[in-house]
Amino acid sequence: DCVSRTVSGGRQALVLVPEISLTPQLIARFEARLGASLAVLHSGLTDAERHRAWWRARDGSAAVVMGTRSAVFAPLARPGVIVVDEEHDLSYKQREGFRYHARDIAVKRAQLADVPVILGSATPSLESMANAVSGRYGHLKLKSRAGSAKMPRVEILDVNRLALNDGLSAPVVGAIRDRISCGEQSLVFVNRRGFSPVIVCTECGWQALCPRCDARQTLHRRTGRVICHHCGSQASAPVKCPQCRTASLFPAGEGTQRVEEALVRTFPKARVMRIDSDVAGPAEEIARVLQAVREREVDILVGTQMLSKGHDFAGVTLVCVLSADQGLYSLDFRGPERMFQQLAQVSGRAGRRESPGAVLVQTAHPENSAFARLQQHDFAGYAKEVLMEREAAGYPPYVRFALMRAESTRAGAPMTFLRSAALAGEAVAYRKAVEIIAPVPSPMERRAGRFRAQLLVRSKDEHQFHCFLEDWVQGIESSRDAAAVRWSIDVDPQEMY
């Protein structure tokens, strides 16, 4: 409605979405509702297509400009409103090269243009929640789902008490079977692609490790390859253990490929489809696959986080989350927040029409309070708890963080550089307003053949924090030490590794 009123008033709307896969769906909705001209901007377009869309935004011939994070920089002839859909999504953060957060740029653009900005999400970022609590942002709440749909029933399954077959418990298999018999669809959420995340020798304990990263290689059995999902290096999957030469290799853990195969075996007459980055192609191909789901040509959909947000599948009444614990005890302080947002988002795919929805969540830690909040659909209560913890600990959004990262092909060089940078920071003006935490190796110290380390700076005083960073970085850029490594500084980092 807000976009419709803006367009009717002769002004333009900028709409941001986190993923390219969501763009075709939203384009169809906006065209059907508004009948106005749209310009679309995302990385899946050719240079010529992006150029034409940019000019249509600039000369005002496009009433609505829609795109992913880079579209936030699109010029607007008559800005009227900016909308950021799924504002909590990590995809809005550009983490390489020119670093920025599209949500924050959108807020600043709206302020400069004196137009409203709408940050939409069922699970807002804790930064946005804190701004809403403080009164800096207005907080509008939707108290019910669209139409007559009810919130799905969430059941927590304790895998400590259940036998798993390729990641599937008996309650999950039974629930999927019931949905198939009723002609309804099921979504199985597995946030790991590939067949198995670990190959281990049961005789000597050898594991398939990446030669360039401190990480394990993932088995992709259909191609017979082991692939590192961090640097992309790959090799033929071993038949025998390279260490003890026995045929005792075992693929441990479940990825989307393994779960897909298990579902095909368990339900041979069902139509099973897998969607992850291994099978996803151009935006048009993703849109075609998702349309097949909407037209009920699929009984069971298996996928990763690509399926957890924004999609409207009318026939899906069951969502099964096979492993909910990956972010629960993460090294990153935002891990639990991301986990809850992901579970709440994927749960929202179930029961979006008249038929009631159900969500089954498999976990080894059912006693964790986050799961009780999830069952109650109480994101506000969860956010309140975590914000209290963050404030007590001196973490964002109550304290500003800047993470300096350094990497080099030489093992000791990043730590040497960061120690020098920390020492230089001691002499910078505004030093008393910031805390410089001693450099440490990154949680994954070696990635893509390069050794990595990081240094954290934090402050409660936003103005002095930025003044310190400006003077500090200028001094480092002019030093000889800076040429010895590849380094960067990330203000308000969204990932701490």
XYZ file of C-alpha atoms in Angstrom:
497
model
C 0.000 0.000 0.000
C 2.807 2.410 0.851
C 4.521 1.794 -2.490
C 1.179 2.093 -4.293
C 0.484 5.497 -2.689
C 4.007 6.645 -3.475
C 3.701 5.696 -7.151
C 0.216 7.220 -7.388
C 1.694 10.453 -6.062
C 4.208 10.557 -8.910
C 7.246 9.517 -6.892
C 9.542 6.509 -7.042
C 9.960 3.566 -4.686
C 13.188 1.648 -4.092
C 12.634 -1.955 -2.948
C 15.547 -4.129 -1.790
C 15.453 -7.916 -1.453
C 18.222 -10.140 -0.055
C 18.357 -12.818 -2.757
C 18.104 -12.890 -6.543
C 15.764 -15.881 -6.247
C 13.143 -13.643 -4.610
C 13.235 -11.034 -7.375
C 11.034 -12.739 -10.050
C 8.358 -13.534 -7.458
C 8.218 -9.941 -6.237
C 8.332 -8.499 -9.748
C 5.198 -10.471 -10.628
C 3.430 -9.283 -7.477
C 4.298 -5.615 -7.959
C 3.329 -5.642 -11.639
C 0.019 -7.340 -10.867
C -0.780 -4.904 -8.063
C 0.565 -1.620 -9.418
C 0.710 -2.013 -13.161
C 3.632 0.405 -12.991
C 6.950 0.187 -14.785
C 9.736 -1.557 -12.890
C 13.517 -1.426 -13.188
C 15.398 -4.419 -11.824
C 19.036 -4.394 -10.664
C 21.000 -7.449 -9.547
C 24.173 -9.359 -10.410
C 22.361 -11.874 -12.603
C 21.780 -9.274 -15.333
C 24.046 -8.449 -18.235
C 25.947 -5.161 -18.239
C 23.544 -3.776 -20.849
C 20.487 -4.751 -18.803
C 21.917 -3.150 -15.665
C 22.825 -0.015 -17.616
C 19.294 0.366 -18.980
C 17.759 -0.185 -15.535
C 20.126 2.364 -13.997
C 19.107 4.998 -16.551
C 15.392 4.283 -16.114
C 15.836 4.821 -12.373
C 17.813 8.013 -12.964
C 15.460 9.618 -15.475
C 12.375 8.632 -13.464
C 10.720 6.442 -16.119
C 10.787 3.503 -13.677
C 8.215 4.006 -10.928
C 9.646 1.148 -8.850
C 13.303 0.174 -8.675
C 13.860 -3.313 -7.282
C 17.051 -5.217 -6.639
C 19.551 -6.806 -4.309
C 22.042 -4.957 -2.076
C 23.884 -2.992 -4.800
C 20.560 -1.494 -5.939
C 20.702 0.723 -2.839
C 23.039 2.992 -4.844
C 20.619 3.356 -7.785
C 19.924 7.038 -8.581
C 16.303 8.135 -8.162
C 14.818 11.143 -9.917
C 11.887 11.487 -7.463
C 12.500 9.357 -4.349
C 9.374 8.687 -2.333
C 9.998 5.609 -0.169
C 12.657 2.957 0.425
C 11.697 -0.590 1.438
C 14.196 -3.185 2.737
C 12.582 -6.635 2.720
C 13.985 -9.208 5.202
C 16.155 -6.434 6.647
C 17.902 -8.820 9.041
C 19.433 -10.869 6.231
C 23.218 -11.234 6.134
C 23.160 -10.901 2.326
C 22.788 -7.132 2.694
C 26.338 -6.918 4.020
C 29.052 -6.560 1.357
C 32.027 -8.283 2.958
C 34.741 -7.937 0.300
C 36.254 -4.927 -1.447
C 34.085 -1.882 -0.758
C 32.392 -2.900 2.498
C 28.926 -1.606 3.301
C 25.582 -2.691 4.716
C 22.749 -1.993 2.281
C 20.210 -1.672 5.088
C 22.226 1.053 6.799
C 22.845 2.844 3.476
C 19.093 2.711 2.821
C 18.365 4.320 6.186
C 20.896 7.094 5.505
C 19.581 7.691 1.962
C 16.047 7.992 3.281
C 17.210 10.474 5.917
C 19.035 12.622 3.350
C 16.082 12.521 0.942
C 13.580 13.122 3.770
C 11.469 10.109 2.780
C 10.246 7.158 4.870
C 12.212 3.897 4.998
C 10.492 0.606 5.828
C 12.600 -2.208 7.288
C 10.506 -5.342 6.983
C 11.113 -8.663 8.729
C 9.363 -11.251 10.868
C 12.673 -11.588 12.732
C 14.327 -8.129 12.765
C 18.009 -7.715 13.441
C 18.792 -6.944 17.070
C 20.234 -3.607 15.927
C 16.825 -2.645 14.502
C 15.021 -4.007 17.561
C 17.212 -1.879 19.841
C 16.443 1.201 17.715
C 12.728 0.426 17.964
C 12.893 -0.035 21.763
C 14.762 3.261 22.188
C 12.208 5.117 20.057
C 14.683 5.928 17.306
C 12.592 3.817 14.891
C 8.838 3.486 14.779
C 7.732 -0.100 15.382
C 4.745 -1.442 13.435
C 3.624 -4.977 14.299
C 1.552 -7.360 12.206
C -0.388 -9.398 14.759
C -1.673 -12.049 12.354
C -0.683 -13.806 9.140
C -2.105 -12.824 5.770
C -5.624 -14.050 5.051
C -7.003 -16.740 7.328
C -3.692 -18.553 7.869
C -2.723 -19.485 11.417
C 0.761 -19.795 12.846
C 2.115 -23.353 12.497
C 2.417 -25.731 15.442
C 6.091 -26.262 16.349
C 7.260 -29.557 17.881
C 10.786 -30.050 19.222
C 12.259 -33.542 18.693
C 15.058 -34.663 21.012
C 17.495 -36.609 18.828
C 19.203 -37.950 21.948
C 16.151 -40.196 22.332
C 15.478 -40.936 18.660
C 17.228 -43.148 16.133
C 18.246 -41.297 12.960
C 18.452 -42.828 9.508
C 20.434 -40.501 7.220
C 19.343 -37.651 9.458
C 15.651 -38.586 9.392
C 13.847 -39.571 12.592
C 10.714 -41.735 12.690
C 8.415 -38.782 13.581
C 9.724 -36.847 10.577
C 9.227 -39.795 8.210
C 5.720 -40.400 9.570
C 4.734 -36.751 9.237
C 5.962 -36.578 5.634
C 4.057 -39.774 4.815
C 0.858 -38.271 6.227
C 1.291 -35.132 4.132
C 1.841 -37.143 0.943
C -1.333 -39.141 1.576
C -3.262 -35.873 1.948
C -1.829 -34.401 -1.261
C 0.104 -31.742 0.676
C 3.737 -30.719 0.354
C 6.648 -30.974 2.787
C 9.838 -28.936 3.072
C 12.930 -30.571 4.576
C 15.511 -28.024 5.696
C 19.161 -29.103 5.797
C 21.633 -26.256 5.997
C 24.531 -28.228 4.529
C 24.972 -28.922 0.853
C 26.760 -31.950 -0.539
C 26.376 -35.565 0.567
C 28.427 -35.655 3.762
C 30.408 -32.892 5.516
C 33.006 -35.325 6.873
C 34.844 -38.360 5.511
C 36.524 -40.290 8.329
C 38.497 -43.524 8.535
C 36.989 -45.784 11.194
C 40.335 -47.588 11.614
C 42.881 -44.792 12.173
C 40.711 -41.663 12.499
C 41.996 -39.931 9.339
C 39.710 -37.218 7.957
C 39.545 -35.595 4.537
C 40.969 -32.138 5.204
C 41.378 -29.267 2.768
C 45.056 -28.794 1.844
C 44.560 -24.994 1.740
C 42.197 -24.362 4.672
C 41.749 -25.384 8.285
C 38.533 -27.131 7.299
C 37.158 -30.482 6.257
C 36.264 -31.344 2.695
C 32.660 -32.224 1.867
C 31.818 -35.354 -0.097
C 29.754 -34.809 -3.244
C 29.053 -38.426 -4.077
C 27.254 -37.950 -7.390
C 30.326 -36.339 -8.914
C 32.747 -38.482 -6.920
C 34.536 -35.396 -5.601
C 35.502 -33.940 -2.246
C 35.140 -30.165 -2.207
C 36.117 -27.464 0.257
C 33.160 -25.100 0.631
C 35.473 -22.320 1.805
C 38.067 -22.076 -0.979
C 36.534 -24.319 -3.658
C 39.506 -26.694 -3.951
C 38.495 -30.222 -4.911
C 39.825 -33.668 -5.669
C 38.595 -37.162 -6.454
C 36.963 -38.816 -3.465
C 39.349 -41.387 -1.927
C 38.422 -45.065 -2.136
C 40.873 -46.164 0.561
C 42.273 -44.339 3.551
C 45.444 -42.496 2.433
C 46.940 -43.014 5.884
C 46.345 -46.680 6.769
C 45.410 -47.922 3.265
C 42.280 -49.737 4.495
C 38.832 -49.502 2.900
C 37.370 -48.142 6.133
C 36.210 -44.708 4.996
C 32.828 -43.592 6.284
C 30.832 -40.504 5.218
C 29.644 -38.937 8.487
C 26.897 -36.368 8.788
C 24.170 -35.371 6.379
C 24.044 -32.864 3.563
C 21.200 -32.111 1.163
C 22.308 -34.790 -1.325
C 22.290 -37.542 1.300
C 18.887 -36.499 2.632
C 17.499 -36.322 -0.906
C 18.667 -39.888 -1.614
C 17.198 -41.104 1.683
C 13.823 -39.515 0.905
C 13.762 -41.048 -2.579
C 14.430 -44.486 -1.040
C 11.837 -43.997 1.690
C 9.154 -42.553 -0.590
C 9.830 -44.075 -4.041
C 6.581 -42.768 -5.517
C 6.984 -39.229 -4.223
C 8.325 -36.372 -6.321
C 11.429 -35.112 -4.515
C 13.275 -31.934 -5.508
C 16.477 -30.490 -4.067
C 17.306 -26.772 -4.168
C 20.709 -25.535 -3.051
C 23.596 -23.608 -4.596
C 24.904 -26.799 -6.263
C 21.819 -27.065 -8.471
C 20.736 -23.413 -8.606
C 21.422 -21.693 -11.917
C 20.476 -18.248 -13.232
C 17.630 -16.328 -11.616
C 15.247 -17.416 -14.385
C 16.051 -21.089 -13.771
C 15.540 -20.710 -10.016
C 12.206 -19.001 -10.705
C 11.150 -21.913 -12.956
C 12.004 -24.467 -10.282
C 10.185 -22.532 -7.570
C 7.157 -22.166 -9.828
C 7.056 -25.958 -10.166
C 6.786 -26.143 -6.379
C 3.941 -23.613 -6.353
C 2.087 -25.601 -9.032
C 2.207 -28.725 -6.819
C 4.558 -30.635 -9.124
C 6.734 -31.509 -6.106
C 5.793 -33.518 -3.007
C 8.967 -33.091 -0.944
C 11.309 -30.131 -1.243
C 14.831 -30.448 0.207
C 17.007 -27.388 0.531
C 19.294 -25.047 2.390
C 18.826 -21.462 3.574
C 17.830 -20.526 0.013
C 14.353 -21.796 0.940
C 14.087 -20.217 4.374
C 12.990 -16.720 3.445
C 10.392 -14.909 1.429
C 8.937 -17.812 -0.543
C 5.195 -18.391 -0.560
C 4.380 -22.057 -1.147
C 0.641 -22.514 -0.741
C 0.826 -26.322 -0.640
C 3.533 -26.662 2.026
C 1.979 -27.637 5.350
C 4.993 -29.367 6.925
C 8.516 -28.093 7.568
C 11.150 -30.451 8.990
C 14.436 -29.011 10.306
C 16.911 -31.870 10.529
C 19.758 -30.199 12.420
C 18.931 -27.061 14.339
C 22.062 -26.781 16.461
C 24.724 -25.463 14.082
C 24.528 -21.867 15.326
C 23.632 -22.622 18.921
C 27.167 -22.619 20.304
C 28.913 -20.716 17.528
C 32.251 -18.936 17.920
C 30.470 -15.863 16.550
C 28.386 -14.072 19.185
C 25.675 -13.569 16.546
C 25.413 -17.342 15.924
C 22.405 -17.963 18.203
C 20.615 -14.893 16.787
C 21.148 -16.131 13.222
C 19.972 -19.607 14.213
C 16.729 -18.356 15.747
C 16.030 -16.088 12.776
C 16.645 -18.949 10.361
C 14.415 -21.376 12.257
C 11.632 -18.799 12.572
C 11.890 -17.914 8.887
C 11.838 -21.496 7.613
C 8.989 -22.313 10.022
C 7.046 -19.546 8.346
C 6.950 -21.520 5.088
C 4.391 -23.948 6.623
C 0.628 -23.475 6.561
C 0.399 -20.205 4.667
C -3.177 -20.882 3.560
C -6.259 -22.460 5.183
C -4.627 -25.845 5.907
C -2.870 -25.823 9.297
C 0.909 -26.030 9.281
C 3.312 -28.017 11.417
C 7.044 -27.687 12.069
C 9.293 -30.480 13.384
C 12.689 -29.373 14.705
C 15.340 -31.998 15.464
C 17.863 -30.923 18.102
C 20.292 -32.416 20.588
C 19.638 -29.506 22.987
C 15.856 -29.320 23.463
C 16.317 -27.662 26.864
C 17.689 -24.475 25.283
C 15.318 -21.574 25.952
C 15.423 -20.510 22.284
C 13.344 -23.545 21.313
C 10.652 -22.688 23.851
C 10.466 -19.202 22.346
C 10.301 -20.728 18.873
C 7.341 -22.891 19.871
C 5.544 -19.783 21.118
C 6.479 -17.778 17.987
C 7.877 -15.260 20.452
C 10.701 -13.516 18.625
C 10.134 -10.342 20.639
C 10.701 -12.234 23.887
C 13.814 -13.901 22.502
C 15.186 -10.578 21.272
C 14.571 -8.961 24.671
C 16.573 -11.695 26.424
C 19.499 -11.507 24.018
C 19.580 -7.694 24.047
C 19.877 -7.767 27.841
C 22.803 -10.185 27.523
C 24.472 -8.022 24.862
C 24.128 -4.864 26.946
C 25.584 -6.555 30.036
C 28.503 -7.963 28.038
C 29.256 -4.736 26.146
C 28.405 -6.093 22.696
C 26.572 -4.581 19.707
C 24.186 -2.902 19.355
C 25.205 -1.138 22.588
C 28.878 -0.941 21.658
C 30.405 -0.262 18.232
C 32.811 -2.859 16.845
C 35.484 -2.558 14.168
C 37.368 -5.678 13.126
C 40.769 -5.344 11.483
C 41.665 -8.430 9.478
C 45.072 -9.323 8.043
C 46.217 -12.220 5.896
C 49.397 -13.403 4.241
C 50.980 -16.479 2.702
C 53.590 -16.255 5.503
C 52.426 -17.771 8.790
C 53.549 -15.091 11.262
C 53.078 -11.976 9.151
C 49.409 -11.184 10.030
C 50.027 -11.312 13.778
C 53.190 -9.209 13.442
C 51.307 -6.560 11.451
C 48.367 -6.460 13.860
C 50.624 -6.130 16.901
C 52.259 -3.164 15.184
C 48.819 -1.727 14.344
C 47.674 -2.129 17.952
C 50.815 -0.353 19.173
C 50.207 2.480 16.694
C 46.657 2.784 17.985
C 47.924 3.527 21.486
C 49.335 6.866 20.267
C 46.240 7.980 18.331
C 44.001 10.774 19.573
C 40.680 9.641 21.069
C 42.501 6.524 22.326
C 40.810 6.769 25.740
C 37.380 6.384 24.121
C 38.171 3.008 22.540
C 39.357 -0.396 23.679
C 41.914 -2.193 21.525
C 41.765 -5.931 22.123
C 44.974 -7.864 21.495
C 45.203 -9.548 18.064
C 44.441 -13.262 17.775
C 44.491 -15.831 14.960
C 41.170 -16.029 13.111
C 38.874 -18.914 14.096
C 39.785 -20.481 10.731
C 43.419 -19.420 10.733
C 44.320 -20.738 7.283
C 41.954 -20.203 4.371
C 42.693 -20.580 0.652
C 46.381 -20.979 1.432
C 46.614 -17.727 3.394
C 47.137 -17.314 7.141
C 44.717 -14.953 8.856
C 44.500 -12.980 12.091
C 42.230 -10.270 13.464
C 42.124 -7.405 15.937
C 38.993 -5.960 17.534
C 38.378 -2.313 18.442
C 35.267 -1.330 20.366
C 33.777 1.820 21.855
C 30.558 3.167 23.397
C 31.178 6.671 22.045
C 30.161 6.634 18.378
C 31.669 10.003 17.466
C 35.057 9.381 19.042
C 35.021 5.824 17.701
C 34.887 7.095 14.105
C 37.426 9.842 14.777
C 39.832 7.290 16.211
C 39.374 4.940 13.232
C 39.980 7.716 10.723
C 43.268 8.816 12.298
C 44.376 5.262 13.049
C 43.760 3.914 9.543
C 45.498 6.896 7.913
C 48.581 6.227 10.007
C 48.593 2.525 9.158
C 48.164 3.195 5.424
C 51.324 5.314 5.412
C 53.402 2.745 7.320
C 55.780 0.270 5.710
C 54.224 -2.614 7.660
C 50.970 -2.254 5.701
C 52.642 -3.453 2.488
C 53.684 -6.769 4.063
C 50.145 -8.186 4.339
C 46.682 -7.874 2.855
C 44.573 -6.059 5.430
C 41.159 -4.471 5.800
C 38.966 -2.903 8.459
C 35.300 -3.808 8.791
C 33.127 -1.407 10.789
C 30.104 -3.104 12.353
C 31.212 -6.585 11.200
C 28.393 -9.072 10.759
C 30.695 -12.090 11.022
C 33.515 -12.357 13.558
C 35.852 -14.562 11.542
